[in-house]
């Protein structure tokens, strides 16, 4: 069974600080996506990474796909209260099935 | 702007009752997904349709759950009979599958929050 482990499960930090959250697996994925979900809403796609070692930037968010395509990280610089939410990683595995991690619940304190 | 719609947004029912959740995917999308989200298990894939054909429903308890796409504008998820352990938020998502390469974006609806007493 392919699994995605996300860490930490919960993170609460002050506005302006930097943070990194992780998405790890023992399996190889053909691609990996990061979603953000706000309370009462469905997840919204932030980025898709496809190539091992790939780095993508979205304003203050930096996403990296591991060289072996088994893990990924999301780094946020100078966190803002608007970054608060549940961050989910999702891997495309066998048969193009999308598998989600359980998420990192991030809270940015003003 | 185009978005996935789900009805009802909230449903409270008693154990043993039938529950039907509906989803209207974005026009032109060829894939539809049903997910269940709980704090303990996170987001679990229940069923997956491509061009209205069921491709994968291995995540769904078959004895009580059923998913159908009677036409391209409607997907349904039915639970009969419902049980308290079915209480969760159920999401529908739609997207476009590419012939090769990375999967496309999944667009999620707002979810149906189901409570079974």
PDB file of C-alpha atoms in Angstrom:
ATOM      1  CA  UNK A   1       0.000   0.000   0.000  1.00  0.00           C
ATOM      2  CA  UNK A   2       1.324   3.412  -0.941  1.00  0.00           C
ATOM      3  CA  UNK A   3       1.228   5.897   1.933  1.00  0.00           C
ATOM      4  CA  UNK A   4       2.138   9.535   2.334  1.00  0.00           C
ATOM      5  CA  UNK A   5       3.201  10.693   5.792  1.00  0.00           C
ATOM      6  CA  UNK A   6       3.005  14.401   6.519  1.00  0.00           C
ATOM      7  CA  UNK A   7       4.833  16.148   9.344  1.00  0.00           C
ATOM      8  CA  UNK A   8       4.303  17.906  11.543  1.00  0.00           C
ATOM      9  CA  UNK A   9       0.593  17.203  12.029  1.00  0.00           C
ATOM     10  CA  UNK A  10       0.088  20.589  13.673  1.00  0.00           C
ATOM     11  CA  UNK A  11       2.162  23.764  13.588  1.00  0.00           C
ATOM     12  CA  UNK A  12       1.451  27.090  15.242  1.00  0.00           C
ATOM     13  CA  UNK A  13       3.922  29.929  14.699  1.00  0.00           C
ATOM     14  CA  UNK A  14       4.117  33.704  14.832  1.00  0.00           C
ATOM     15  CA  UNK A  15       3.556  35.903  11.814  1.00  0.00           C
ATOM     16  CA  UNK A  16       6.825  36.627  10.049  1.00  0.00           C
ATOM     17  CA  UNK A  17       8.535  33.343  10.898  1.00  0.00           C
ATOM     18  CA  UNK A  18       9.668  30.770   8.369  1.00  0.00           C
ATOM     19  CA  UNK A  19       8.525  27.160   8.359  1.00  0.00           C
ATOM     20  CA  UNK A  20       8.906  23.895   6.478  1.00  0.00           C
ATOM     21  CA  UNK A  21       6.446  21.009   6.308  1.00  0.00           C
ATOM     22  CA  UNK A  22       7.229  17.596   4.919  1.00  0.00           C
ATOM     23  CA  UNK A  23       5.587  14.850   2.908  1.00  0.00           C
ATOM     24  CA  UNK A  24       7.373  11.475   2.949  1.00  0.00           C
ATOM     25  CA  UNK A  25       6.844   8.029   1.532  1.00  0.00           C
ATOM     26  CA  UNK A  26       8.716   4.790   0.959  1.00  0.00           C
ATOM     27  CA  UNK A  27       7.110   4.620  -2.495  1.00  0.00           C
ATOM     28  CA  UNK A  28       7.996   6.429  -5.693  1.00  0.00           C
ATOM     29  CA  UNK A  29       5.382   8.753  -7.149  1.00  0.00           C
ATOM     30  CA  UNK A  30       5.200   9.935 -10.750  1.00  0.00           C
ATOM     31  CA  UNK A  31       4.148  13.359  -9.538  1.00  0.00           C
ATOM     32  CA  UNK A  32       3.156  15.090  -6.357  1.00  0.00           C
ATOM     33  CA  UNK A  33       0.670  17.849  -5.675  1.00  0.00           C
ATOM     34  CA  UNK A  34       0.203  20.239  -2.764  1.00  0.00           C
ATOM     35  CA  UNK A  35      -3.266  21.504  -1.829  1.00  0.00           C
ATOM     36  CA  UNK A  36      -4.442  23.999   0.781  1.00  0.00           C
ATOM     37  CA  UNK A  37      -7.798  23.602   2.478  1.00  0.00           C
ATOM     38  CA  UNK A  38      -9.573  26.270   4.502  1.00  0.00           C
ATOM     39  CA  UNK A  39     -12.358  25.520   7.017  1.00  0.00           C
ATOM     40  CA  UNK A  40     -15.675  24.683   5.382  1.00  0.00           C
ATOM     41  CA  UNK A  41     -14.189  24.417   1.909  1.00  0.00           C
ATOM     42  CA  UNK A  42     -12.625  21.823  -0.351  1.00  0.00           C
ATOM     43  CA  UNK A  43      -8.881  21.619  -1.023  1.00  0.00           C
ATOM     44  CA  UNK A  44      -7.430  23.950  -3.652  1.00  0.00           C
ATOM     45  CA  UNK A  45      -4.391  23.002  -5.730  1.00  0.00           C
ATOM     46  CA  UNK A  46      -1.229  25.036  -5.099  1.00  0.00           C
ATOM     47  CA  UNK A  47       1.337  23.242  -7.256  1.00  0.00           C
ATOM     48  CA  UNK A  48       2.243  20.026  -9.086  1.00  0.00           C
ATOM     49  CA  UNK A  49       5.851  18.778  -9.170  1.00  0.00           C
ATOM     50  CA  UNK A  50       6.865  16.112 -11.635  1.00  0.00           C
ATOM     51  CA  UNK A  51      10.645  15.850 -11.948  1.00  0.00           C
ATOM     52  CA  UNK A  52      12.940  14.549  -9.203  1.00  0.00           C
ATOM     53  CA  UNK A  53      14.760  17.483  -7.622  1.00  0.00           C
ATOM     54  CA  UNK A  54      12.314  19.998  -9.052  1.00  0.00           C
ATOM     55  CA  UNK A  55      11.809  23.259  -7.157  1.00  0.00           C
ATOM     56  CA  UNK A  56       8.812  25.509  -7.745  1.00  0.00           C
ATOM     57  CA  UNK A  57       8.108  28.872  -6.176  1.00  0.00           C
ATOM     58  CA  UNK A  58       4.742  30.493  -5.616  1.00  0.00           C
ATOM     59  CA  UNK A  59       5.359  33.909  -4.047  1.00  0.00           C
ATOM     60  CA  UNK A  60       6.534  33.095  -0.484  1.00  0.00           C
ATOM     61  CA  UNK A  61       5.981  29.345  -0.900  1.00  0.00           C
ATOM     62  CA  UNK A  62       8.763  27.068  -2.165  1.00  0.00           C
ATOM     63  CA  UNK A  63       7.996  23.467  -3.096  1.00  0.00           C
ATOM     64  CA  UNK A  64      10.627  20.796  -3.640  1.00  0.00           C
ATOM     65  CA  UNK A  65      10.297  17.265  -4.978  1.00  0.00           C
ATOM     66  CA  UNK A  66      12.930  14.844  -3.699  1.00  0.00           C
ATOM     67  CA  UNK A  67      15.516  13.469  -6.106  1.00  0.00           C
ATOM     68  CA  UNK A  68      14.088   9.960  -5.728  1.00  0.00           C
ATOM     69  CA  UNK A  69      10.503  11.227  -6.065  1.00  0.00           C
ATOM     70  CA  UNK A  70       9.557   9.750  -2.706  1.00  0.00           C
ATOM     71  CA  UNK A  71       9.266  12.945  -0.694  1.00  0.00           C
ATOM     72  CA  UNK A  72       8.503  16.630  -0.919  1.00  0.00           C
ATOM     73  CA  UNK A  73       8.720  19.730   1.212  1.00  0.00           C
ATOM     74  CA  UNK A  74       6.896  23.030   1.396  1.00  0.00           C
ATOM     75  CA  UNK A  75       8.766  26.022   2.788  1.00  0.00           C
ATOM     76  CA  UNK A  76       6.946  29.238   3.666  1.00  0.00           C
ATOM     77  CA  UNK A  77       8.937  32.425   4.141  1.00  0.00           C
ATOM     78  CA  UNK A  78       7.636  35.200   6.408  1.00  0.00           C
ATOM     79  CA  UNK A  79       4.359  33.451   7.206  1.00  0.00           C
ATOM     80  CA  UNK A  80       1.186  35.541   7.155  1.00  0.00           C
ATOM     81  CA  UNK A  81      -2.157  34.886   8.905  1.00  0.00           C
ATOM     82  CA  UNK A  82      -3.624  34.233   5.447  1.00  0.00           C
ATOM     83  CA  UNK A  83      -1.381  31.154   5.185  1.00  0.00           C
ATOM     84  CA  UNK A  84      -3.412  29.467   7.924  1.00  0.00           C
ATOM     85  CA  UNK A  85      -5.020  26.243   6.730  1.00  0.00           C
ATOM     86  CA  UNK A  86      -4.630  22.524   6.196  1.00  0.00           C
ATOM     87  CA  UNK A  87      -1.835  21.669   3.749  1.00  0.00           C
ATOM     88  CA  UNK A  88      -2.268  18.353   1.968  1.00  0.00           C
ATOM     89  CA  UNK A  89       0.159  16.546  -0.264  1.00  0.00           C
ATOM     90  CA  UNK A  90      -1.153  14.108  -2.860  1.00  0.00           C
ATOM     91  CA  UNK A  91       0.881  11.617  -4.868  1.00  0.00           C
ATOM     92  CA  UNK A  92       0.049  10.026  -8.194  1.00  0.00           C
ATOM     93  CA  UNK A  93       0.988   6.398  -7.823  1.00  0.00           C
ATOM     94  CA  UNK A  94       0.139   3.167  -9.530  1.00  0.00           C
ATOM     95  CA  UNK A  95      -2.723   3.328 -12.045  1.00  0.00           C
ATOM     96  CA  UNK A  96      -2.728   7.130 -11.703  1.00  0.00           C
ATOM     97  CA  UNK A  97      -4.506   6.746  -8.365  1.00  0.00           C
ATOM     98  CA  UNK A  98      -4.161   9.889  -6.267  1.00  0.00           C
ATOM     99  CA  UNK A  99      -3.247   9.260  -2.631  1.00  0.00           C
ATOM    100  CA  UNK A 100      -3.537  12.040  -0.061  1.00  0.00           C
ATOM    101  CA  UNK A 101      -1.560  12.504   3.134  1.00  0.00           C
ATOM    102  CA  UNK A 102      -3.443  13.407   6.301  1.00  0.00           C
ATOM    103  CA  UNK A 103      -2.172  16.961   6.168  1.00  0.00           C
ATOM    104  CA  UNK A 104      -0.382  19.540   8.254  1.00  0.00           C
ATOM    105  CA  UNK A 105      -2.670  21.934  10.075  1.00  0.00           C
ATOM    106  CA  UNK A 106      -0.926  25.318  10.093  1.00  0.00           C
ATOM    107  CA  UNK A 107      -1.933  28.258  12.259  1.00  0.00           C
ATOM    108  CA  UNK A 108      -0.200  31.614  11.911  1.00  0.00           C
ATOM    109  CA  UNK A 109      -0.601  33.875  14.916  1.00  0.00           C
ATOM    110  CA  UNK A 110      -0.854  37.615  14.180  1.00  0.00           C
TER     111      UNK A 110
ATOM    112  CA  UNK B   1     -17.052  31.084 -12.802  1.00  0.00           C
ATOM    113  CA  UNK B   2     -17.062  27.295 -13.158  1.00  0.00           C
ATOM    114  CA  UNK B   3     -17.091  25.306  -9.960  1.00  0.00           C
ATOM    115  CA  UNK B   4     -18.137  21.932  -8.586  1.00  0.00           C
ATOM    116  CA  UNK B   5     -21.414  22.074  -6.700  1.00  0.00           C
ATOM    117  CA  UNK B   6     -22.601  19.629  -4.054  1.00  0.00           C
ATOM    118  CA  UNK B   7     -25.943  19.177  -2.360  1.00  0.00           C
ATOM    119  CA  UNK B   8     -26.893  19.103   0.398  1.00  0.00           C
ATOM    120  CA  UNK B   9     -24.196  21.054   2.261  1.00  0.00           C
ATOM    121  CA  UNK B  10     -25.300  19.559   5.563  1.00  0.00           C
ATOM    122  CA  UNK B  11     -27.269  16.424   6.385  1.00  0.00           C
ATOM    123  CA  UNK B  12     -28.297  15.062   9.770  1.00  0.00           C
ATOM    124  CA  UNK B  13     -30.019  11.710   9.735  1.00  0.00           C
ATOM    125  CA  UNK B  14     -30.727   8.745  11.934  1.00  0.00           C
ATOM    126  CA  UNK B  15     -28.960   5.416  11.755  1.00  0.00           C
ATOM    127  CA  UNK B  16     -30.533   3.133   9.192  1.00  0.00           C
ATOM    128  CA  UNK B  17     -31.804   5.887   6.923  1.00  0.00           C
ATOM    129  CA  UNK B  18     -30.787   6.251   3.281  1.00  0.00           C
ATOM    130  CA  UNK B  19     -28.580   9.203   2.392  1.00  0.00           C
ATOM    131  CA  UNK B  20     -28.040  10.510  -1.145  1.00  0.00           C
ATOM    132  CA  UNK B  21     -25.400  13.119  -1.920  1.00  0.00           C
ATOM    133  CA  UNK B  22     -25.260  14.846  -5.287  1.00  0.00           C
ATOM    134  CA  UNK B  23     -22.483  16.491  -7.234  1.00  0.00           C
ATOM    135  CA  UNK B  24     -22.429  18.554 -10.410  1.00  0.00           C
ATOM    136  CA  UNK B  25     -18.934  18.433 -11.913  1.00  0.00           C
ATOM    137  CA  UNK B  26     -17.459  21.258 -13.954  1.00  0.00           C
ATOM    138  CA  UNK B  27     -18.704  21.151 -17.545  1.00  0.00           C
ATOM    139  CA  UNK B  28     -16.132  19.519 -19.805  1.00  0.00           C
ATOM    140  CA  UNK B  29     -14.288  17.621 -17.080  1.00  0.00           C
ATOM    141  CA  UNK B  30     -13.967  13.894 -17.769  1.00  0.00           C
ATOM    142  CA  UNK B  31     -13.138  12.598 -14.282  1.00  0.00           C
ATOM    143  CA  UNK B  32     -15.135  12.644 -11.054  1.00  0.00           C
ATOM    144  CA  UNK B  33     -13.905  11.611  -7.625  1.00  0.00           C
ATOM    145  CA  UNK B  34     -15.724  11.000  -4.345  1.00  0.00           C
ATOM    146  CA  UNK B  35     -13.722  11.444  -1.121  1.00  0.00           C
ATOM    147  CA  UNK B  36     -14.521  11.136   2.564  1.00  0.00           C
ATOM    148  CA  UNK B  37     -12.650  13.311   5.082  1.00  0.00           C
ATOM    149  CA  UNK B  38     -12.394  12.706   8.825  1.00  0.00           C
ATOM    150  CA  UNK B  39      -9.932  13.969  11.405  1.00  0.00           C
ATOM    151  CA  UNK B  40      -8.667  10.457  12.067  1.00  0.00           C
ATOM    152  CA  UNK B  41      -8.305   9.145   8.515  1.00  0.00           C
ATOM    153  CA  UNK B  42      -7.830  12.316   6.510  1.00  0.00           C
ATOM    154  CA  UNK B  43      -9.018  12.403   2.905  1.00  0.00           C
ATOM    155  CA  UNK B  44      -9.889   8.928   1.597  1.00  0.00           C
ATOM    156  CA  UNK B  45     -10.752   8.158  -2.013  1.00  0.00           C
ATOM    157  CA  UNK B  46     -14.068   6.306  -2.241  1.00  0.00           C
ATOM    158  CA  UNK B  47     -14.750   6.174  -5.992  1.00  0.00           C
ATOM    159  CA  UNK B  48     -13.357   7.425  -9.280  1.00  0.00           C
ATOM    160  CA  UNK B  49     -15.137   7.819 -12.620  1.00  0.00           C
ATOM    161  CA  UNK B  50     -13.657   8.564 -16.015  1.00  0.00           C
ATOM    162  CA  UNK B  51     -16.013   9.477 -18.855  1.00  0.00           C
ATOM    163  CA  UNK B  52     -18.854   8.375 -16.541  1.00  0.00           C
ATOM    164  CA  UNK B  53     -17.476   4.830 -16.220  1.00  0.00           C
ATOM    165  CA  UNK B  54     -16.484   3.645 -12.731  1.00  0.00           C
ATOM    166  CA  UNK B  55     -12.726   2.978 -12.706  1.00  0.00           C
ATOM    167  CA  UNK B  56     -12.024   2.394  -9.055  1.00  0.00           C
ATOM    168  CA  UNK B  57     -14.350   1.994  -6.091  1.00  0.00           C
ATOM    169  CA  UNK B  58     -12.031  -0.117  -3.972  1.00  0.00           C
ATOM    170  CA  UNK B  59     -12.106   2.470  -1.181  1.00  0.00           C
ATOM    171  CA  UNK B  60     -15.861   2.199  -0.792  1.00  0.00           C
ATOM    172  CA  UNK B  61     -17.696  -0.206   1.562  1.00  0.00           C
ATOM    173  CA  UNK B  62     -19.667  -2.032  -1.099  1.00  0.00           C
ATOM    174  CA  UNK B  63     -22.347  -3.428   1.150  1.00  0.00           C
ATOM    175  CA  UNK B  64     -23.812  -0.016   1.920  1.00  0.00           C
ATOM    176  CA  UNK B  65     -22.257   2.547  -0.420  1.00  0.00           C
ATOM    177  CA  UNK B  66     -22.948   3.023  -4.113  1.00  0.00           C
ATOM    178  CA  UNK B  67     -21.751   5.652  -6.573  1.00  0.00           C
ATOM    179  CA  UNK B  68     -23.208   6.400  -9.989  1.00  0.00           C
ATOM    180  CA  UNK B  69     -23.051   8.926 -12.812  1.00  0.00           C
ATOM    181  CA  UNK B  70     -26.440   8.857 -14.512  1.00  0.00           C
ATOM    182  CA  UNK B  71     -25.268  11.585 -16.878  1.00  0.00           C
ATOM    183  CA  UNK B  72     -22.286  13.879 -17.397  1.00  0.00           C
ATOM    184  CA  UNK B  73     -23.757  16.602 -15.205  1.00  0.00           C
ATOM    185  CA  UNK B  74     -24.605  14.511 -12.161  1.00  0.00           C
ATOM    186  CA  UNK B  75     -22.734  12.165  -9.848  1.00  0.00           C
ATOM    187  CA  UNK B  76     -24.402  10.572  -6.833  1.00  0.00           C
ATOM    188  CA  UNK B  77     -23.129   8.839  -3.716  1.00  0.00           C
ATOM    189  CA  UNK B  78     -25.668   6.825  -1.783  1.00  0.00           C
ATOM    190  CA  UNK B  79     -25.412   5.215   1.646  1.00  0.00           C
ATOM    191  CA  UNK B  80     -28.047   2.660   2.595  1.00  0.00           C
ATOM    192  CA  UNK B  81     -28.376   1.974   5.462  1.00  0.00           C
ATOM    193  CA  UNK B  82     -26.340   4.744   7.083  1.00  0.00           C
ATOM    194  CA  UNK B  83     -24.388   4.173  10.300  1.00  0.00           C
ATOM    195  CA  UNK B  84     -22.872   6.602  12.861  1.00  0.00           C
ATOM    196  CA  UNK B  85     -19.356   5.711  11.645  1.00  0.00           C
ATOM    197  CA  UNK B  86     -20.297   7.200   8.238  1.00  0.00           C
ATOM    198  CA  UNK B  87     -20.333  10.680   9.808  1.00  0.00           C
ATOM    199  CA  UNK B  88     -17.772  12.718   7.868  1.00  0.00           C
ATOM    200  CA  UNK B  89     -17.436  15.397   5.207  1.00  0.00           C
ATOM    201  CA  UNK B  90     -17.902  13.968   1.728  1.00  0.00           C
ATOM    202  CA  UNK B  91     -16.191  15.785  -1.138  1.00  0.00           C
ATOM    203  CA  UNK B  92     -16.737  15.499  -4.841  1.00  0.00           C
ATOM    204  CA  UNK B  93     -13.970  16.632  -7.201  1.00  0.00           C
ATOM    205  CA  UNK B  94     -13.762  16.813 -10.972  1.00  0.00           C
ATOM    206  CA  UNK B  95     -10.871  17.197 -13.359  1.00  0.00           C
ATOM    207  CA  UNK B  96      -9.368  16.489 -16.760  1.00  0.00           C
ATOM    208  CA  UNK B  97      -7.199  13.414 -17.171  1.00  0.00           C
ATOM    209  CA  UNK B  98      -4.273  13.843 -19.524  1.00  0.00           C
ATOM    210  CA  UNK B  99      -3.269  11.025 -21.797  1.00  0.00           C
ATOM    211  CA  UNK B 100       0.229  11.016 -20.321  1.00  0.00           C
ATOM    212  CA  UNK B 101       2.318  12.828 -17.753  1.00  0.00           C
ATOM    213  CA  UNK B 102       1.191  14.467 -14.519  1.00  0.00           C
ATOM    214  CA  UNK B 103      -2.420  14.204 -13.410  1.00  0.00           C
ATOM    215  CA  UNK B 104      -4.450  17.320 -13.907  1.00  0.00           C
ATOM    216  CA  UNK B 105      -5.790  19.514 -11.147  1.00  0.00           C
ATOM    217  CA  UNK B 106      -8.737  18.241  -9.155  1.00  0.00           C
ATOM    218  CA  UNK B 107     -11.365  20.878  -8.462  1.00  0.00           C
ATOM    219  CA  UNK B 108     -13.156  20.153  -5.220  1.00  0.00           C
ATOM    220  CA  UNK B 109     -16.705  21.019  -4.283  1.00  0.00           C
ATOM    221  CA  UNK B 110     -17.541  22.538  -0.882  1.00  0.00           C
ATOM    222  CA  UNK B 111     -18.459  19.159   0.589  1.00  0.00           C
ATOM    223  CA  UNK B 112     -21.462  17.608   2.319  1.00  0.00           C
ATOM    224  CA  UNK B 113     -21.154  17.381   6.094  1.00  0.00           C
ATOM    225  CA  UNK B 114     -22.987  14.218   7.115  1.00  0.00           C
ATOM    226  CA  UNK B 115     -23.963  13.411  10.681  1.00  0.00           C
ATOM    227  CA  UNK B 116     -25.565  10.048  11.396  1.00  0.00           C
ATOM    228  CA  UNK B 117     -27.106   9.825  14.866  1.00  0.00           C
TER     229      UNK B 117
END
